[in-house]
GROMACS .gro file of C-alpha atoms in nm:
model
  307
    1MET     CA    1   0.948   4.706  -5.407
    2PRO     CA    2   1.315   4.826  -5.281
    3ASP     CA    3   1.538   4.561  -5.232
    4ARG     CA    4   1.649   4.612  -4.874
    5ARG     CA    5   1.796   4.313  -4.787
    6GLN     CA    6   2.173   4.320  -4.617
    7ARG     CA    7   2.472   4.221  -4.834
    8LEU     CA    8   2.670   3.911  -4.735
    9PRO     CA    9   3.044   4.093  -4.783
   10LEU     CA   10   2.850   4.347  -4.508
   11ARG     CA   11   2.762   4.149  -4.274
   12LEU     CA   12   3.154   3.986  -4.363
   13LEU     CA   13   3.304   4.265  -4.321
   14SER     CA   14   3.152   4.381  -4.000
   15ALA     CA   15   3.191   4.058  -3.819
   16PHE     CA   16   3.593   4.070  -3.934
   17GLY     CA   17   3.612   4.486  -3.876
   18THR     CA   18   3.521   4.351  -3.497
   19LEU     CA   19   3.805   4.089  -3.489
   20PHE     CA   20   4.037   4.306  -3.657
   21LEU     CA   21   3.974   4.571  -3.413
   22LEU     CA   22   3.980   4.285  -3.076
   23GLY     CA   23   4.355   4.143  -3.201
   24GLY     CA   24   4.476   4.475  -3.279
   25THR     CA   25   4.456   4.630  -2.974
   26GLY     CA   26   4.557   4.277  -2.821
   27LEU     CA   27   4.860   4.352  -3.033
   28TRP     CA   28   4.924   4.690  -2.965
   29LEU     CA   29   4.907   4.584  -2.610
   30LEU     CA   30   5.149   4.325  -2.620
   31ALA     CA   31   5.390   4.538  -2.778
   32ARG     CA   32   5.351   4.830  -2.552
   33ALA     CA   33   5.316   4.552  -2.219
   34GLU     CA   34   5.675   4.755  -2.099
   35ASP     CA   35   5.590   5.120  -2.151
   36LEU     CA   36   5.183   5.020  -1.908
   37PRO     CA   37   5.310   5.025  -1.538
   38ARG     CA   38   4.999   4.784  -1.466
   39PHE     CA   39   5.086   4.455  -1.688
   40ASP     CA   40   5.297   4.230  -1.505
   41THR     CA   41   5.725   4.158  -1.630
   42LEU     CA   42   5.547   3.790  -1.682
   43ILE     CA   43   5.344   3.894  -1.959
   44VAL     CA   44   5.645   4.029  -2.102
   45HIS     CA   45   5.833   3.732  -2.024
   46TYR     CA   46   5.577   3.522  -2.235
   47ARG     CA   47   5.507   3.778  -2.488
   48PRO     CA   48   5.577   3.592  -2.787
   49VAL     CA   49   5.399   3.289  -2.716
   50LEU     CA   50   5.118   3.492  -2.601
   51LEU     CA   51   5.084   3.668  -2.949
   52VAL     CA   52   5.097   3.329  -3.137
   53LEU     CA   53   4.780   3.267  -2.884
   54LEU     CA   54   4.632   3.553  -2.994
   55LEU     CA   55   4.703   3.508  -3.372
   56LEU     CA   56   4.529   3.146  -3.304
   57ALA     CA   57   4.244   3.317  -3.119
   58PHE     CA   58   4.192   3.550  -3.410
   59LEU     CA   59   4.194   3.277  -3.682
   60VAL     CA   60   3.988   3.050  -3.490
   61LEU     CA   61   3.700   3.324  -3.441
   62SER     CA   62   3.760   3.387  -3.833
   63LEU     CA   63   3.684   3.050  -3.917
   64LEU     CA   64   3.357   3.029  -3.662
   65VAL     CA   65   3.213   3.382  -3.884
   66ILE     CA   66   3.329   3.253  -4.158
   67ARG     CA   67   3.107   2.908  -4.082
   68ARG     CA   68   2.802   3.072  -3.879
   69GLN     CA   69   2.791   3.361  -4.154
   70LEU     CA   70   2.871   3.193  -4.535
   71THR     CA   71   2.960   2.776  -4.512
   72ARG     CA   72   2.656   2.625  -4.300
   73PRO     CA   73   2.388   2.847  -4.405
   74LEU     CA   74   2.513   2.733  -4.786
   75ASN     CA   75   2.520   2.396  -4.681
   76GLU     CA   76   2.154   2.379  -4.532
   77LEU     CA   77   2.065   2.566  -4.850
   78VAL     CA   78   2.199   2.260  -5.065
   79HIS     CA   79   2.076   2.023  -4.799
   80TYR     CA   80   1.679   2.171  -4.873
   81VAL     CA   81   1.748   2.159  -5.264
   82ARG     CA   82   1.851   1.819  -5.234
   83SER     CA   83   1.571   1.768  -5.034
   84GLN     CA   84   1.333   1.857  -5.313
   85GLN     CA   85   1.372   1.596  -5.555
   86THR     CA   86   1.130   1.476  -5.517
   87GLY     CA   87   0.704   1.478  -5.395
   88ASN     CA   88   0.624   1.843  -5.302
   89PRO     CA   89   0.795   2.118  -5.245
   90GLU     CA   90   0.829   2.275  -4.890
   91ALA     CA   91   0.950   2.588  -4.768
   92PRO     CA   92   1.340   2.585  -4.650
   93PRO     CA   93   1.399   2.602  -4.325
   94ARG     CA   94   1.262   2.907  -4.158
   95HIS     CA   95   1.617   3.079  -3.980
   96LEU     CA   96   1.708   3.058  -4.387
   97TYR     CA   97   1.380   3.239  -4.544
   98ARG     CA   98   1.399   3.533  -4.254
   99ARG     CA   99   1.772   3.602  -4.327
  100ARG     CA  100   1.808   3.955  -4.460
  101ASP     CA  101   2.105   3.879  -4.647
  102ASP     CA  102   2.252   3.718  -5.012
  103ILE     CA  103   2.165   3.412  -4.866
  104GLY     CA  104   1.860   3.445  -4.731
  105TYR     CA  105   1.764   3.650  -5.123
  106LEU     CA  106   1.853   3.316  -5.276
  107ALA     CA  107   1.642   3.097  -5.068
  108ARG     CA  108   1.319   3.248  -5.058
  109GLU     CA  109   1.444   3.269  -5.451
  110ILE     CA  110   1.534   2.905  -5.489
  111ALA     CA  111   1.195   2.818  -5.321
  112ASN     CA  112   0.944   3.031  -5.602
  113LEU     CA  113   1.156   2.839  -5.828
  114LEU     CA  114   1.071   2.516  -5.716
  115HIS     CA  115   0.715   2.595  -5.672
  116ALA     CA  116   0.685   2.729  -6.014
  117LEU     CA  117   0.895   2.422  -6.153
  118HIS     CA  118   0.626   2.216  -5.948
  119ASP     CA  119   0.338   2.362  -6.029
  120LYS     CA  120   0.496   2.349  -6.475
  121ASN     CA  121   0.572   1.971  -6.433
  122GLN     CA  122   0.188   1.907  -6.305
  123GLN     CA  123   0.047   2.103  -6.582
  124LEU     CA  124   0.320   1.908  -6.824
  125HIS     CA  125   0.184   1.606  -6.667
  126ALA     CA  126  -0.161   1.681  -6.717
  127GLN     CA  127  -0.099   1.727  -7.084
  128THR     CA  128   0.088   1.406  -7.095
  129LEU     CA  129  -0.265   1.231  -6.974
  130ASN     CA  130  -0.529   1.389  -7.123
  131ASP     CA  131  -0.611   1.496  -7.546
  132PRO     CA  132  -0.552   1.837  -7.571
  133LEU     CA  133  -0.868   1.873  -7.797
  134THR     CA  134  -1.165   1.768  -7.616
  135GLY     CA  135  -0.976   1.814  -7.242
  136LEU     CA  136  -1.099   1.385  -7.191
  137GLY     CA  137  -0.801   1.147  -7.109
  138ASN     CA  138  -0.585   0.988  -7.368
  139ARG     CA  139  -0.438   0.617  -7.400
  140ARG     CA  140  -0.211   0.681  -7.145
  141LEU     CA  141  -0.454   0.811  -6.902
  142LEU     CA  142  -0.657   0.476  -6.986
  143GLU     CA  143  -0.370   0.248  -6.875
  144GLN     CA  144  -0.274   0.421  -6.609
  145ARG     CA  145  -0.624   0.441  -6.448
  146LEU     CA  146  -0.667   0.066  -6.517
  147GLU     CA  147  -0.337  -0.049  -6.367
  148ILE     CA  148  -0.524  -0.007  -6.037
  149ALA     CA  149  -0.892  -0.055  -6.152
  150LEU     CA  150  -0.794  -0.414  -6.277
  151PRO     CA  151  -0.667  -0.582  -6.017
  152LEU     CA  152  -0.912  -0.397  -5.776
  153SER     CA  153  -1.199  -0.547  -6.014
  154ARG     CA  154  -1.037  -0.896  -5.988
  155ARG     CA  155  -0.972  -0.857  -5.603
  156ARG     CA  156  -1.346  -0.716  -5.473
  157MET     CA  157  -1.490  -0.983  -5.741
  158THR     CA  158  -1.709  -0.676  -5.950
  159PRO     CA  159  -1.829  -0.647  -6.320
  160LEU     CA  160  -1.628  -0.460  -6.537
  161SER     CA  161  -1.763  -0.289  -6.838
  162ALA     CA  162  -1.585  -0.117  -7.127
  163LEU     CA  163  -1.759   0.147  -7.417
  164MET     CA  164  -1.639   0.121  -7.745
  165ILE     CA  165  -1.774   0.484  -7.950
  166ASP     CA  166  -1.741   0.596  -8.272
  167VAL     CA  167  -1.866   0.897  -8.448
  168ASP     CA  168  -2.100   0.751  -8.773
  169HIS     CA  169  -2.000   0.918  -9.039
  170PHE     CA  170  -1.759   1.125  -8.940
  171LYS     CA  171  -1.500   1.166  -9.220
  172GLN     CA  172  -1.801   1.347  -9.438
  173TYR     CA  173  -1.869   1.564  -9.116
  174ASN     CA  174  -1.480   1.668  -9.196
  175ASP     CA  175  -1.525   1.698  -9.576
  176HIS     CA  176  -1.834   1.900  -9.579
  177TYR     CA  177  -1.782   2.184  -9.290
  178GLY     CA  178  -1.479   2.125  -9.229
  179HIS     CA  179  -1.212   2.044  -8.994
  180PRO     CA  180  -1.291   2.342  -8.754
  181ALA     CA  181  -1.632   2.235  -8.724
  182GLY     CA  182  -1.531   1.845  -8.667
  183ASP     CA  183  -1.292   1.966  -8.342
  184GLU     CA  184  -1.604   2.167  -8.200
  185CYS     CA  185  -1.827   1.851  -8.279
  186LEU     CA  186  -1.588   1.626  -8.087
  187ARG     CA  187  -1.578   1.908  -7.828
  188GLU     CA  188  -1.950   1.867  -7.768
  189ILE     CA  189  -1.905   1.532  -7.762
  190ALA     CA  190  -1.648   1.493  -7.499
  191ASN     CA  191  -1.884   1.748  -7.310
  192VAL     CA  192  -2.231   1.489  -7.315
  193LEU     CA  193  -1.966   1.214  -7.240
  194ARG     CA  194  -1.870   1.432  -6.958
  195ASP     CA  195  -2.217   1.446  -6.876
  196THR     CA  196  -2.375   1.106  -6.855
  197PHE     CA  197  -2.056   0.916  -6.698
  198ARG     CA  198  -2.021   1.190  -6.358
  199ARG     CA  199  -1.874   0.910  -6.121
  200GLU     CA  200  -1.509   0.952  -6.024
  201THR     CA  201  -1.444   0.544  -6.088
  202ASP     CA  202  -1.565   0.632  -6.466
  203ILE     CA  203  -1.305   0.648  -6.703
  204VAL     CA  204  -1.355   0.884  -6.983
  205VAL     CA  205  -1.112   0.871  -7.289
  206ARG     CA  206  -1.049   0.956  -7.629
  207LEU     CA  207  -0.887   0.679  -7.847
  208GLY     CA  208  -0.774   0.900  -8.124
  209GLY     CA  209  -0.962   1.073  -8.423
  210GLU     CA  210  -1.365   0.966  -8.360
  211GLU     CA  211  -1.301   0.726  -8.144
  212PHE     CA  212  -1.379   0.751  -7.734
  213LEU     CA  213  -1.329   0.452  -7.496
  214VAL     CA  214  -1.576   0.475  -7.168
  215VAL     CA  215  -1.456   0.253  -6.917
  216LEU     CA  216  -1.713   0.170  -6.610
  217LEU     CA  217  -1.615  -0.007  -6.270
  218ASP     CA  218  -1.898  -0.200  -6.095
  219ASN     CA  219  -2.160  -0.234  -6.370
  220GLN     CA  220  -2.272  -0.491  -6.522
  221LEU     CA  221  -2.383  -0.506  -6.856
  222ASP     CA  222  -2.743  -0.434  -6.871
  223GLU     CA  223  -2.637  -0.144  -6.697
  224ALA     CA  224  -2.369  -0.055  -6.871
  225THR     CA  225  -2.597  -0.080  -7.190
  226ARG     CA  226  -2.864   0.154  -7.040
  227LEU     CA  227  -2.549   0.439  -6.965
  228ALA     CA  228  -2.437   0.385  -7.334
  229GLU     CA  229  -2.785   0.432  -7.491
  230GLY     CA  230  -2.855   0.721  -7.258
  231MET     CA  231  -2.542   0.895  -7.393
  232ARG     CA  232  -2.653   0.809  -7.746
  233SER     CA  233  -2.980   0.942  -7.669
  234MET     CA  234  -2.822   1.239  -7.588
  235LEU     CA  235  -2.609   1.314  -7.811
  236GLN     CA  236  -2.868   1.255  -8.151
  237ALA     CA  237  -3.158   1.534  -7.887
  238VAL     CA  238  -2.867   1.810  -7.906
  239GLY     CA  239  -2.934   1.798  -8.272
  240ILE     CA  240  -2.538   1.863  -8.437
  241PRO     CA  241  -2.678   1.906  -8.752
  242HIS     CA  242  -2.508   1.635  -9.011
  243ALA     CA  243  -2.686   1.698  -9.367
  244TRP     CA  244  -2.439   1.397  -9.548
  245SER     CA  245  -2.513   1.149  -9.291
  246PRO     CA  246  -2.690   0.867  -9.469
  247THR     CA  247  -2.831   0.780  -9.115
  248ALA     CA  248  -2.926   1.016  -8.947
  249LYS     CA  249  -2.982   1.443  -9.051
  250VAL     CA  250  -2.810   1.529  -8.700
  251VAL     CA  251  -2.454   1.353  -8.562
  252THR     CA  252  -2.525   0.986  -8.389
  253VAL     CA  253  -2.276   0.784  -8.291
  254SER     CA  254  -2.262   0.363  -8.240
  255ILE     CA  255  -2.173   0.209  -7.918
  256GLY     CA  256  -2.053  -0.139  -7.819
  257VAL     CA  257  -2.002  -0.211  -7.487
  258ALA     CA  258  -1.832  -0.521  -7.347
  259THR     CA  259  -1.818  -0.669  -7.000
  260ALA     CA  260  -1.630  -0.850  -6.807
  261PRO     CA  261  -1.850  -1.061  -6.544
  262PRO     CA  262  -1.736  -1.108  -6.161
  263GLY     CA  263  -1.409  -1.345  -6.132
  264THR     CA  264  -1.357  -1.325  -6.497
  265PRO     CA  265  -0.981  -1.319  -6.550
  266ILE     CA  266  -0.924  -0.999  -6.839
  267ASP     CA  267  -0.689  -0.792  -6.956
  268LEU     CA  268  -0.691  -0.445  -7.134
  269GLU     CA  269  -0.682  -0.579  -7.492
  270SER     CA  270  -0.910  -0.882  -7.410
  271LEU     CA  271  -1.202  -0.619  -7.309
  272LEU     CA  272  -1.116  -0.380  -7.568
  273ALA     CA  273  -1.122  -0.628  -7.836
  274CYS     CA  274  -1.467  -0.704  -7.720
  275ALA     CA  275  -1.615  -0.374  -7.704
  276ASP     CA  276  -1.452  -0.318  -8.096
  277GLU     CA  277  -1.665  -0.645  -8.178
  278ALA     CA  278  -1.946  -0.536  -8.045
  279LEU     CA  279  -1.888  -0.178  -8.239
  280TYR     CA  280  -1.890  -0.370  -8.515
  281ALA     CA  281  -2.247  -0.551  -8.489
  282CYS     CA  282  -2.341  -0.132  -8.453
  283LYS     CA  283  -2.198  -0.069  -8.798
  284ALA     CA  284  -2.317  -0.426  -8.967
  285ALA     CA  285  -2.686  -0.369  -8.787
  286GLY     CA  286  -2.648   0.041  -8.958
  287ARG     CA  287  -2.500   0.242  -8.647
  288ASN     CA  288  -2.678   0.492  -8.412
  289CYS     CA  289  -2.724   0.197  -8.192
  290THR     CA  290  -2.534   0.061  -7.873
  291ILE     CA  291  -2.494  -0.343  -7.885
  292GLY     CA  292  -2.361  -0.502  -7.568
  293ARG     CA  293  -2.182  -0.866  -7.538
  294HIS     CA  294  -2.053  -1.034  -7.241
  295VAL     CA  295  -1.704  -1.118  -7.286
  296GLY     CA  296  -1.634  -1.455  -7.416
  297ALA     CA  297  -1.996  -1.455  -7.498
  298GLY     CA  298  -2.181  -1.326  -7.829
  299ILE     CA  299  -2.448  -1.073  -7.776
  300LYS     CA  300  -2.616  -1.016  -7.531
  301GLU     CA  301  -2.835  -0.702  -7.599
  302SER     CA  302  -2.899  -0.465  -7.867
  303ALA     CA  303  -3.129  -0.139  -7.854
  304GLU     CA  304  -3.332  -0.064  -8.149
  305MET     CA  305  -3.130   0.174  -8.426
  306THR     CA  306  -3.288   0.517  -8.400
  307SER     CA  307  -3.282   0.679  -8.746
   0.00000   0.00000   0.00000
């Protein structure tokens, strides 16, 4: 697309050319005042004063032209850039955006760059909160979401449940099928988690390796355990082959569920520790099962082990 903008130096040159023409005409009239019959003798007498006034007028008009065409637009552009340091980028002032000179071109380019930078920052922010392999959230997202969820749960006096999920005998799967197949297996498990926990308030993250975590707001232990068991059964029904698993011929998971009843003072570490204890109970029971417990209490419910 051809560049049709008017160059700023040309605009300034045109403005100053007009001023020089007017100033030169005034100087010529003052210099020839004695030869021009229509000029009063008073003008001739005060010609030096008029010459000074003419020069001052020329300087003032020159400064006004520079301010209007260059200084003020640049100051507005600087103010616009400074105002875009936080929040979503906005378009520059319309009179700057619609200018057909270098300043208008610069305003449009800065606006485009700010939008591109904002989009890139959003992508980088998403990458810092998401697990690159599965697309689920990571530990940082968990902590960020729980900064809101924990106080909300306390204020509303609602239960809070955590599901600690571990893939059974995943090391043997990686050793036998290879790491690319292991990565694909983890992605498939992530898809099952997305299909099971669909509420906007559900927090689903990958903690690392073959461990996943789900935090459920406003779910009692029975409901959280039922959802966990549904996810475990769904994954087993998918039937990802695992010939080297002593538990089953397909990939399975063990899930420890921990629930903090309404009004229970709880923090993230205590909730995860309780869910981790329930998970170890699953492994002690032979894996491929779901066990739930209340925070600070013993085992509440255990799903029957499925082989």
